[in-house]
CSV table of C-alpha atoms and ligand atoms in Angstrom, one decimal:
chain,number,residue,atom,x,y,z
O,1,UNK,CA,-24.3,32.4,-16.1
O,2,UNK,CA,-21.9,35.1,-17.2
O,3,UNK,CA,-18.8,32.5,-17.1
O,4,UNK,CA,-20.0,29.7,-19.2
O,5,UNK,CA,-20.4,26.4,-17.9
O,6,UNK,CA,-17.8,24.8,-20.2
O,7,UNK,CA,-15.6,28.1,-19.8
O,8,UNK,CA,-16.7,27.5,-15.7
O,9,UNK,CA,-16.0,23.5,-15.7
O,10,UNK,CA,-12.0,24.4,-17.8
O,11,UNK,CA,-11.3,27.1,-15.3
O,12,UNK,CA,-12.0,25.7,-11.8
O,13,UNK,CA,-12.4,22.1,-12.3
O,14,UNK,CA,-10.2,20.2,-15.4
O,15,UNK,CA,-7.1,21.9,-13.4
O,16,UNK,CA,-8.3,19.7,-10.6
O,17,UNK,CA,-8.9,16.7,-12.5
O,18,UNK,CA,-5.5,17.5,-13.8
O,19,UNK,CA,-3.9,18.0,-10.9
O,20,UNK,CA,-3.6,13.9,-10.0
O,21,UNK,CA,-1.6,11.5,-12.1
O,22,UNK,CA,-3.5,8.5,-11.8
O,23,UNK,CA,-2.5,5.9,-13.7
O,24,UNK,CA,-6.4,4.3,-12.6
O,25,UNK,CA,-7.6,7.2,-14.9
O,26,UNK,CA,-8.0,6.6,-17.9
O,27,UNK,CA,-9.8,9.4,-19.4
O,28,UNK,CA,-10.6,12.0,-16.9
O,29,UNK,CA,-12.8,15.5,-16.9
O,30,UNK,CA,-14.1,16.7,-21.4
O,31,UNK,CA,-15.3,13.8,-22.4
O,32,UNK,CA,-19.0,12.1,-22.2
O,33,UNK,CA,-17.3,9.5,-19.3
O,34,UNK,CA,-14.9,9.0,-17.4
O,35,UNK,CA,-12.7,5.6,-18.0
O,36,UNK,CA,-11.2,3.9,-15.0
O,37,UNK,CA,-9.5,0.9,-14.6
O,38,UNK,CA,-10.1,-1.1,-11.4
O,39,UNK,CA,-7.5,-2.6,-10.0
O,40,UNK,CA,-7.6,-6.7,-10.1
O,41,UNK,CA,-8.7,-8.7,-6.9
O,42,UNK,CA,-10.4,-5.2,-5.8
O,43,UNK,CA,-14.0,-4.6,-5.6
O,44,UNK,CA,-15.5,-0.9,-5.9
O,45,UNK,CA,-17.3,1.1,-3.0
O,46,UNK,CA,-19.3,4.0,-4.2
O,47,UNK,CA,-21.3,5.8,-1.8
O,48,UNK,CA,-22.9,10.0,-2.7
O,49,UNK,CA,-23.7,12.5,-0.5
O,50,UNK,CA,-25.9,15.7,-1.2
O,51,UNK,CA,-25.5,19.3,0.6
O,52,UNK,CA,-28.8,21.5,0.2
O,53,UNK,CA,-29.2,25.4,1.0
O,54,UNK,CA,-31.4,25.4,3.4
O,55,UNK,CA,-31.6,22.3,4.5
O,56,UNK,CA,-28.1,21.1,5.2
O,57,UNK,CA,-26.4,24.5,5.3
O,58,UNK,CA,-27.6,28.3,5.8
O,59,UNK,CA,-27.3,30.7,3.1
O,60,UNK,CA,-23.9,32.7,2.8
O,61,UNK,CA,-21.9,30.0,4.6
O,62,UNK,CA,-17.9,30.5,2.6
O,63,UNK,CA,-17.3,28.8,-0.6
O,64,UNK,CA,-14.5,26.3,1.2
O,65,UNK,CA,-16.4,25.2,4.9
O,66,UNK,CA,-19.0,23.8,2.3
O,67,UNK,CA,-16.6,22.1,0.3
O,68,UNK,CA,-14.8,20.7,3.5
O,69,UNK,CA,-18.1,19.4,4.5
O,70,UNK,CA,-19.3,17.9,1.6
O,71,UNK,CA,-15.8,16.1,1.1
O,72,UNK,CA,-15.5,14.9,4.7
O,73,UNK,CA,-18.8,13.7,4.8
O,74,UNK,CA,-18.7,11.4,1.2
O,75,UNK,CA,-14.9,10.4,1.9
O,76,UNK,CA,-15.8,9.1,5.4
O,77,UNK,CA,-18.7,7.3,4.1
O,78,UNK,CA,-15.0,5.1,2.2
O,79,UNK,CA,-13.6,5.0,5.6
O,80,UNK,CA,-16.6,3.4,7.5
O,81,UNK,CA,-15.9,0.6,4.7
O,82,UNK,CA,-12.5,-0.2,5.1
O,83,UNK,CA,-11.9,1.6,2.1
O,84,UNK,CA,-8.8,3.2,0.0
O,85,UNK,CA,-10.5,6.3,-1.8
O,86,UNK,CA,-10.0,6.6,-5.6
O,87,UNK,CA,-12.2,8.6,-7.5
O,88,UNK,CA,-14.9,11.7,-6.8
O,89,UNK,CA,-17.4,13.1,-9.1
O,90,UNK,CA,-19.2,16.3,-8.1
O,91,UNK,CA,-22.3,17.9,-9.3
O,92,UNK,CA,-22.8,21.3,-8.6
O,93,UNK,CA,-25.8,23.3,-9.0
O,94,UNK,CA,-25.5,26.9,-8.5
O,95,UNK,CA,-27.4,30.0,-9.0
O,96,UNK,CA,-25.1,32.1,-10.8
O,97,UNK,CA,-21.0,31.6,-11.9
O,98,UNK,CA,-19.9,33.5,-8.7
O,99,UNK,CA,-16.0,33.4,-9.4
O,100,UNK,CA,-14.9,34.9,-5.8
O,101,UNK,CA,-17.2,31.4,-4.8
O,102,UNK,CA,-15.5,29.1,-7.3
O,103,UNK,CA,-12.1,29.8,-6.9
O,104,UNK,CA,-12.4,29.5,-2.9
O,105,UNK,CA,-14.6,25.9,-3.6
O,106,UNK,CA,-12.4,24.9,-6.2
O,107,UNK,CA,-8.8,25.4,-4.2
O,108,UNK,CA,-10.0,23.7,-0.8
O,109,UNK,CA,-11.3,20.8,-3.4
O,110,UNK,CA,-8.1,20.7,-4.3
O,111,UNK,CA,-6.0,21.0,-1.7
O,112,UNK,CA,-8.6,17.8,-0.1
O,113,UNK,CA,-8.4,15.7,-3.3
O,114,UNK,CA,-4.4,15.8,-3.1
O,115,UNK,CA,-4.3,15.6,0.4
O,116,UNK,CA,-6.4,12.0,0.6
O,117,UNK,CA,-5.0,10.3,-2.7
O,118,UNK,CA,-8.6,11.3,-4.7
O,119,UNK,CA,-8.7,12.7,-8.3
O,120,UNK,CA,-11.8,14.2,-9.9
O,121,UNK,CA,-13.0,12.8,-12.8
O,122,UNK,CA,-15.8,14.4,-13.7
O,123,UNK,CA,-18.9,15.9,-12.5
O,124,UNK,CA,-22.2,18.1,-13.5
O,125,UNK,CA,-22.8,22.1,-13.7
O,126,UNK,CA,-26.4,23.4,-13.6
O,127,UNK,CA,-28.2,26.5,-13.0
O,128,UNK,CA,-30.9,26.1,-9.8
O,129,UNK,CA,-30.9,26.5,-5.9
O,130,UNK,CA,-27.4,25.8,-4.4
O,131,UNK,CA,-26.9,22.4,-3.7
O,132,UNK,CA,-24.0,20.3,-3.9
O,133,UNK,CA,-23.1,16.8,-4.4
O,134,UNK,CA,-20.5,14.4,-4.6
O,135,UNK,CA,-19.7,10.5,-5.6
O,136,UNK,CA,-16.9,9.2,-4.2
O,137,UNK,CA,-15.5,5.7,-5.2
O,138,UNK,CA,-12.9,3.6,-3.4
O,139,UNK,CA,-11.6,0.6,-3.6
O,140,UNK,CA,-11.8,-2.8,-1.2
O,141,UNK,CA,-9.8,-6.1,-1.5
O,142,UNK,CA,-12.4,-8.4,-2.6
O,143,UNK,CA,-14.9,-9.7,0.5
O,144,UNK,CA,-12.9,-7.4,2.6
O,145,UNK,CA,-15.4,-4.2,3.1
O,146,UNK,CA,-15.7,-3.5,6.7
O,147,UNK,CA,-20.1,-3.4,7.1
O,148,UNK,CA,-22.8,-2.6,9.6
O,149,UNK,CA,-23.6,-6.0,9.6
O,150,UNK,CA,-20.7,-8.5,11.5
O,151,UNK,CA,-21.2,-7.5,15.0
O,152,UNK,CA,-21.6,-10.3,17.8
O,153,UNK,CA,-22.7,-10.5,21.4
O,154,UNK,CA,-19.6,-9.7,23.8
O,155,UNK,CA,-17.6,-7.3,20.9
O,156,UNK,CA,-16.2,-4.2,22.1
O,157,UNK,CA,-17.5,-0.9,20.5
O,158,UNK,CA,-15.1,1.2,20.0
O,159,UNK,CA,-15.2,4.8,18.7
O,160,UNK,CA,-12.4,6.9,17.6
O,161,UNK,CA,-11.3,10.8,18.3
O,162,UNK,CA,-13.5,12.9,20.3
O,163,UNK,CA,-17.7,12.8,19.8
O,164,UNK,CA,-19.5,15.9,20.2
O,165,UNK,CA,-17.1,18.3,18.8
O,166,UNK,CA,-19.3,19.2,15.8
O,167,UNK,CA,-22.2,19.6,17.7
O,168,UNK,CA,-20.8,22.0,20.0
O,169,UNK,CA,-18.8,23.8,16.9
O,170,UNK,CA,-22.6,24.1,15.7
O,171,UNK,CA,-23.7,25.7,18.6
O,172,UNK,CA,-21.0,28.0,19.5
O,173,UNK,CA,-21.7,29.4,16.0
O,174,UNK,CA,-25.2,29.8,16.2
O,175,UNK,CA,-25.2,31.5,20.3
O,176,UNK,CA,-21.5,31.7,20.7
O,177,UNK,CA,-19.1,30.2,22.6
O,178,UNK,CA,-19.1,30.5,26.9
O,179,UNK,CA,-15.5,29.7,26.3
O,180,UNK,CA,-13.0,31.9,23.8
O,181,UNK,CA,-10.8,28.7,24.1
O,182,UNK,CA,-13.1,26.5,22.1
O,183,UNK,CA,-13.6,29.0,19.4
O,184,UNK,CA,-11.1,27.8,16.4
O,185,UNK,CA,-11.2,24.0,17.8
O,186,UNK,CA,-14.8,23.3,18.0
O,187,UNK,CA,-15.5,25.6,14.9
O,188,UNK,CA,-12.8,23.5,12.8
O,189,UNK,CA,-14.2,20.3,13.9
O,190,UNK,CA,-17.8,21.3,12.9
O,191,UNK,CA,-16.7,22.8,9.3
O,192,UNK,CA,-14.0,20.7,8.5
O,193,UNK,CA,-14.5,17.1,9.3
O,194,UNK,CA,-11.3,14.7,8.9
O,195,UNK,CA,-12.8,11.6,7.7
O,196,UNK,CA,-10.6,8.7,9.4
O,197,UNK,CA,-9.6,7.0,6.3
O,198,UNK,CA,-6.1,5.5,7.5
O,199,UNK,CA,-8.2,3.9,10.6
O,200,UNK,CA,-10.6,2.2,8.3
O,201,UNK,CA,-8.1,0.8,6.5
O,202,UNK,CA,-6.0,-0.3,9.9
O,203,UNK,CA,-9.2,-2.2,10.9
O,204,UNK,CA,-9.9,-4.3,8.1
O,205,UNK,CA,-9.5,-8.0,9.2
O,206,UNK,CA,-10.0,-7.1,12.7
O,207,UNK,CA,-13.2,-5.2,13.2
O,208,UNK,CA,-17.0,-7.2,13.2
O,209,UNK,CA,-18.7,-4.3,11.8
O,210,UNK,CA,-18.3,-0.1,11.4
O,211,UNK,CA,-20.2,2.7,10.5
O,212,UNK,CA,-19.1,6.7,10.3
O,213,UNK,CA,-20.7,9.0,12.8
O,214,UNK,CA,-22.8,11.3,10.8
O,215,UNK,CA,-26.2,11.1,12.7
O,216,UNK,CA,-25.0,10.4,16.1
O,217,UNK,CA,-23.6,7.9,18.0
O,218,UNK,CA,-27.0,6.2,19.5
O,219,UNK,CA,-28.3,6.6,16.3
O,220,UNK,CA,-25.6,4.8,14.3
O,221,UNK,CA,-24.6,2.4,16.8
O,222,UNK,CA,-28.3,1.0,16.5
O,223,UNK,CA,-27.5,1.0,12.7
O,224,UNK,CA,-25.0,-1.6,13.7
O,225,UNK,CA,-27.2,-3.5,15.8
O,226,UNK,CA,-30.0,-4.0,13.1
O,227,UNK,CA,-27.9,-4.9,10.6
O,228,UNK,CA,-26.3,-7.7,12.6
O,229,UNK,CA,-28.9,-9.1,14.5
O,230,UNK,CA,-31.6,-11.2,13.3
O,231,UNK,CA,-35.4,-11.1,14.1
O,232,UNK,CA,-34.9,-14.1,16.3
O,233,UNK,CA,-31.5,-12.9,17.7
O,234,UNK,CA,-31.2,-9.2,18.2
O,235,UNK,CA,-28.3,-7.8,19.7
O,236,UNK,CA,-28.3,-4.2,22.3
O,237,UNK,CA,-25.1,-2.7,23.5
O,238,UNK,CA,-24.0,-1.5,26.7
O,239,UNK,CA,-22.3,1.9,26.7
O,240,UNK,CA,-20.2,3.3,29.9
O,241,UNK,CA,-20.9,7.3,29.8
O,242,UNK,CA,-17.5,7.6,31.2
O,243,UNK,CA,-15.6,6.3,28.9
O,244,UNK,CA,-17.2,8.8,25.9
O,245,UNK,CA,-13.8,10.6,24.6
O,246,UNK,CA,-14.6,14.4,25.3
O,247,UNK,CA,-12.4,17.1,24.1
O,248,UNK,CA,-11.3,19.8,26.9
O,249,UNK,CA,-12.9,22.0,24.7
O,250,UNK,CA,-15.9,20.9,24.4
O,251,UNK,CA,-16.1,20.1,27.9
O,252,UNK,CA,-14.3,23.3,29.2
O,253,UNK,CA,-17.7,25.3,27.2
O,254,UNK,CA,-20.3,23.5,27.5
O,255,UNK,CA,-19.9,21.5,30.8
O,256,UNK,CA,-19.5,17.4,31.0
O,257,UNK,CA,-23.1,16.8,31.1
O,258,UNK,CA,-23.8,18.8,27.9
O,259,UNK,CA,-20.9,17.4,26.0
O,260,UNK,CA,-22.4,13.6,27.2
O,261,UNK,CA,-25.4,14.7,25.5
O,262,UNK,CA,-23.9,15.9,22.3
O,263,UNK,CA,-21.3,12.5,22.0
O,264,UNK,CA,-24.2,10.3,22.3
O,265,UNK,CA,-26.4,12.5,20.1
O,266,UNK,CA,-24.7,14.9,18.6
O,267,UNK,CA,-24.6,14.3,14.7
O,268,UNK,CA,-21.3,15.0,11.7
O,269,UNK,CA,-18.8,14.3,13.7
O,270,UNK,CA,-17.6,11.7,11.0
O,271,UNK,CA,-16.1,9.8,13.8
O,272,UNK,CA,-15.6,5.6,13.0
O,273,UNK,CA,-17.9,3.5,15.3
O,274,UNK,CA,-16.9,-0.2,14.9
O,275,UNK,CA,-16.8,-3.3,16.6
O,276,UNK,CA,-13.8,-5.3,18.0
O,277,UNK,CA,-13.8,-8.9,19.4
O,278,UNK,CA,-11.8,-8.3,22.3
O,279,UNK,CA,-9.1,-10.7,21.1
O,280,UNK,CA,-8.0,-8.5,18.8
O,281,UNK,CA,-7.7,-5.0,21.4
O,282,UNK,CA,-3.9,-5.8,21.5
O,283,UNK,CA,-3.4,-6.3,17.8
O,284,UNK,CA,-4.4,-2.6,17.5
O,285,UNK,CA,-1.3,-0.6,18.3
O,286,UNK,CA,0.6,2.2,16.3
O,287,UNK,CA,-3.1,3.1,15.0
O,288,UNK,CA,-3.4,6.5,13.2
O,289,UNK,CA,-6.3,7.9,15.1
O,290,UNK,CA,-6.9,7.6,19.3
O,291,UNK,CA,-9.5,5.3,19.7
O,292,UNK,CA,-11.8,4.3,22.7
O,293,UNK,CA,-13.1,1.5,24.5
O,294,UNK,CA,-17.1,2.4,24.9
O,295,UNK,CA,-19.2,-0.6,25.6
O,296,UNK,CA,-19.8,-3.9,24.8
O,297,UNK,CA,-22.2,-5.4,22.2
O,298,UNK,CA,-25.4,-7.6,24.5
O,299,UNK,CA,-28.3,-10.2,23.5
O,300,UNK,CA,-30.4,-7.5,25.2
O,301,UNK,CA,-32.2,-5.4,21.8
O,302,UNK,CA,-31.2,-2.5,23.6
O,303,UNK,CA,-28.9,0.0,24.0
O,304,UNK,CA,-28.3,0.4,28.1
O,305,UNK,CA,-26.4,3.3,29.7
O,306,UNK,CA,-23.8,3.3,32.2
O,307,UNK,CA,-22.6,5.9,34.4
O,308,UNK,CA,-19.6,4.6,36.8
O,309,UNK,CA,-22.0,1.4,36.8
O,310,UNK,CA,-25.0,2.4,37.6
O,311,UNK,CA,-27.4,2.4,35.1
O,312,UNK,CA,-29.1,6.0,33.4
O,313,UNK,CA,-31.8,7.1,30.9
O,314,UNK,CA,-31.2,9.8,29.0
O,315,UNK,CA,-33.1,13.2,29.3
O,316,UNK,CA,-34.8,14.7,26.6
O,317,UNK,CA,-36.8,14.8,24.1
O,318,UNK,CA,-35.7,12.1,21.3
O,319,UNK,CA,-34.6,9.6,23.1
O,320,UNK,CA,-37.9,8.4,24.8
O,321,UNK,CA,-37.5,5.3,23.6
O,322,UNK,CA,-35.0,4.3,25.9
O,323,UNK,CA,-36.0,2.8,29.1
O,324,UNK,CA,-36.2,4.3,31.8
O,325,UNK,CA,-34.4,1.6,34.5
O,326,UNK,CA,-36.7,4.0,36.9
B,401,LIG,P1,-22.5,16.1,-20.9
B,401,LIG,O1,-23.3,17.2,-21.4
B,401,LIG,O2,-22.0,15.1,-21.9
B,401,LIG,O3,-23.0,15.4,-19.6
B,401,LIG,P2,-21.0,18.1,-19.6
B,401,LIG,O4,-21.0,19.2,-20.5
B,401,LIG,O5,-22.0,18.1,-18.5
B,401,LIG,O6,-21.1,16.8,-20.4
B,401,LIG,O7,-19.6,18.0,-18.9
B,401,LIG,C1,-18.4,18.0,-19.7
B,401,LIG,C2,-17.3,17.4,-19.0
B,401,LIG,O8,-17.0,18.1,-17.8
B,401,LIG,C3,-17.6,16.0,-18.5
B,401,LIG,O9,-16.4,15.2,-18.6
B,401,LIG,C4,-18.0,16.2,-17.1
B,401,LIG,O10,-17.7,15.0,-16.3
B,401,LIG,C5,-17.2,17.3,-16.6
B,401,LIG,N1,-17.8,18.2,-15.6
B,401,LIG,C6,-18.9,18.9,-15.6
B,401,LIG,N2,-19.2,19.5,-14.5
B,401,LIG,C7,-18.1,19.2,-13.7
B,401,LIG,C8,-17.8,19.6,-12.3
B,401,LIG,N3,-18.5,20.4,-11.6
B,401,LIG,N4,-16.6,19.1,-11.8
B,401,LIG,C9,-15.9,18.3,-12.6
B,401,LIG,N5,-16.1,17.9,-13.8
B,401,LIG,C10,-17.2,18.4,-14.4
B,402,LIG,MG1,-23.9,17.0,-18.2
């Protein structure tokens, strides 16, 4: 690399690192390790994510969607817990010190870390195929993590924002939009995921169980299901189609049956699923993120769908291995 990689981690990342006073930091970015005191009563949540060229991302895609994505999808990974993010570490591999590329990665970094309460405190810089990754560490009063596992039979499910969004963002990129009024939403939503940290936090002591939204809801709302059934007891949901929250955007572009589709399918919208006994529906108020009512958590190992009460199968390949009430 032209720019060394000590010259490279001093120019675009100590600043960072610098950035946050946090008393929880020790000794931050130059040295071997990182020292971090963890604050008593607490326990730490650590959870990494990985973005690959290639795989996860096409080539050329601008320095700062990437780092908006790889942030949003780690930090919501804290939400889903219950939360309060702390720390991230990021390990970069790059295949040459592009400084137009660092300087726009480094800033919307930045501008993230500040925005959610997170300091850097350290990372790794190597030459190789671009890929990205970042730790991310939070912190959870002890016993108090929100998990896939908690769920019981008659629990609402509950998901917040809108689903589908990212999915459609995705696809208006890739073929365009049908609708010039979707454009900057639906793009946003799909590069720049706001991981619902606040709501995490809001739901500890009251949801059963919650996981982020990063494969789709079906998908991750049987996450939930295995993890709090047993062999001997499993657990299905029912979901109302209905009741999915759809954006007017998504909706206005792609029509109501594609955007169904994409909210039960779609994947990264980095939406909160979670579970409520209904007892505590009132308790909920003055929340920081729209949240709805979907479905209800069943005895039946299943997840069933409703449309208006009548029961439906999906279409498509994928999701064969729903029943067909047919
Ligand atoms: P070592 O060789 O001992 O692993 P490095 O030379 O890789 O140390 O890193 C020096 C310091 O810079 C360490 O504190 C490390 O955490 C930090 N660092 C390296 N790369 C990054 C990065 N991309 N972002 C933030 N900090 C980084
Ligand atoms: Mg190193």
């Amino acid at each position: 690399m032209a720019l060394g990689e000590f010259d490279l981690i001093k120019r675009y990342f100590a600043p960072l690192a610098e950035a946050s006073s946090d008393a929880s930091v020790a000794l931050g970015v130059g040295d071997d390790c990182a020292i971090l005191n963890c604050p008593e009563g607490h326990q730490l949540v650590v959870s990494i994510d990985s973005l690959v060229e290639g795989t996860h991302f096409l080539q050329d895609t601008p320095a700062d969607q990437l780092a908006s994505r790889l942030f949003g999808a780690a930090v919501s990974d804290l939400a889903a817990m219950g939360a309060k993010p702390a720390w991230i570490t990021l390990a970069l591999t790059l295949p040459q010190a592009n400084e137009l590329w660092l300087e726009r990665f480094s800033q919307k970094l930045g501008q993230l870390c500040l925005q959610y309460g997170i300091s850097l405190i350290g990372g790794d810089t190597t030459k190789g195929p671009l890929s990205l990754t970042a730790q991310v560490h939070g912190f959870v009063p002890v016993g108090k993590a929100l998990k896939r596992s908690g769920a019981q039979k008659g629990d609402l499910i509950c998901v917040s924002g809108r689903l589908g969004d990212s999915r459609g963002g995705l696809e208006g990129l890739l073929n365009g939009f049908p609708d010039s009024r979707g454009v900057e939403y639906l793009s946003e939503r799909f590069f720049a995921p706001s991981p619902r940290v606040e709501l995490g936090l809001a739901l500890t002591d009251k949801a059963s169980a919650a996981i982020d939204i990063s494969d789709g809801l079906l998908s991750d709302l049987s996450h939930i299901l295995k993890a709090s059934g047993a062999a001997d007891e499993p657990l299905g949901a029912r979901l109302q189609l209905e009741a999915l929250p759809l954006s007017e955007e998504l909706v206005s572009c792609f029509g109501e049956d594609q955007a169904r589709q994409w909210a039960l399918s779609g994947g990264e919208d980095f939406e909160l699923c979670f579970t409520l006994p209904a007892e505590h529906l009132p308790t909920l108020h003055n929340l920081p993120e729209a949240i709805a009512v979907i479905g209800k958590i069943t005895d039946d190992a299943d997840i069933r769908l409703y449309d208006r009460g009548q029961e439906c199968a999906l279409s498509g390949a994928g999701y064969d291995h729903f029943k067909n009430p047919g």
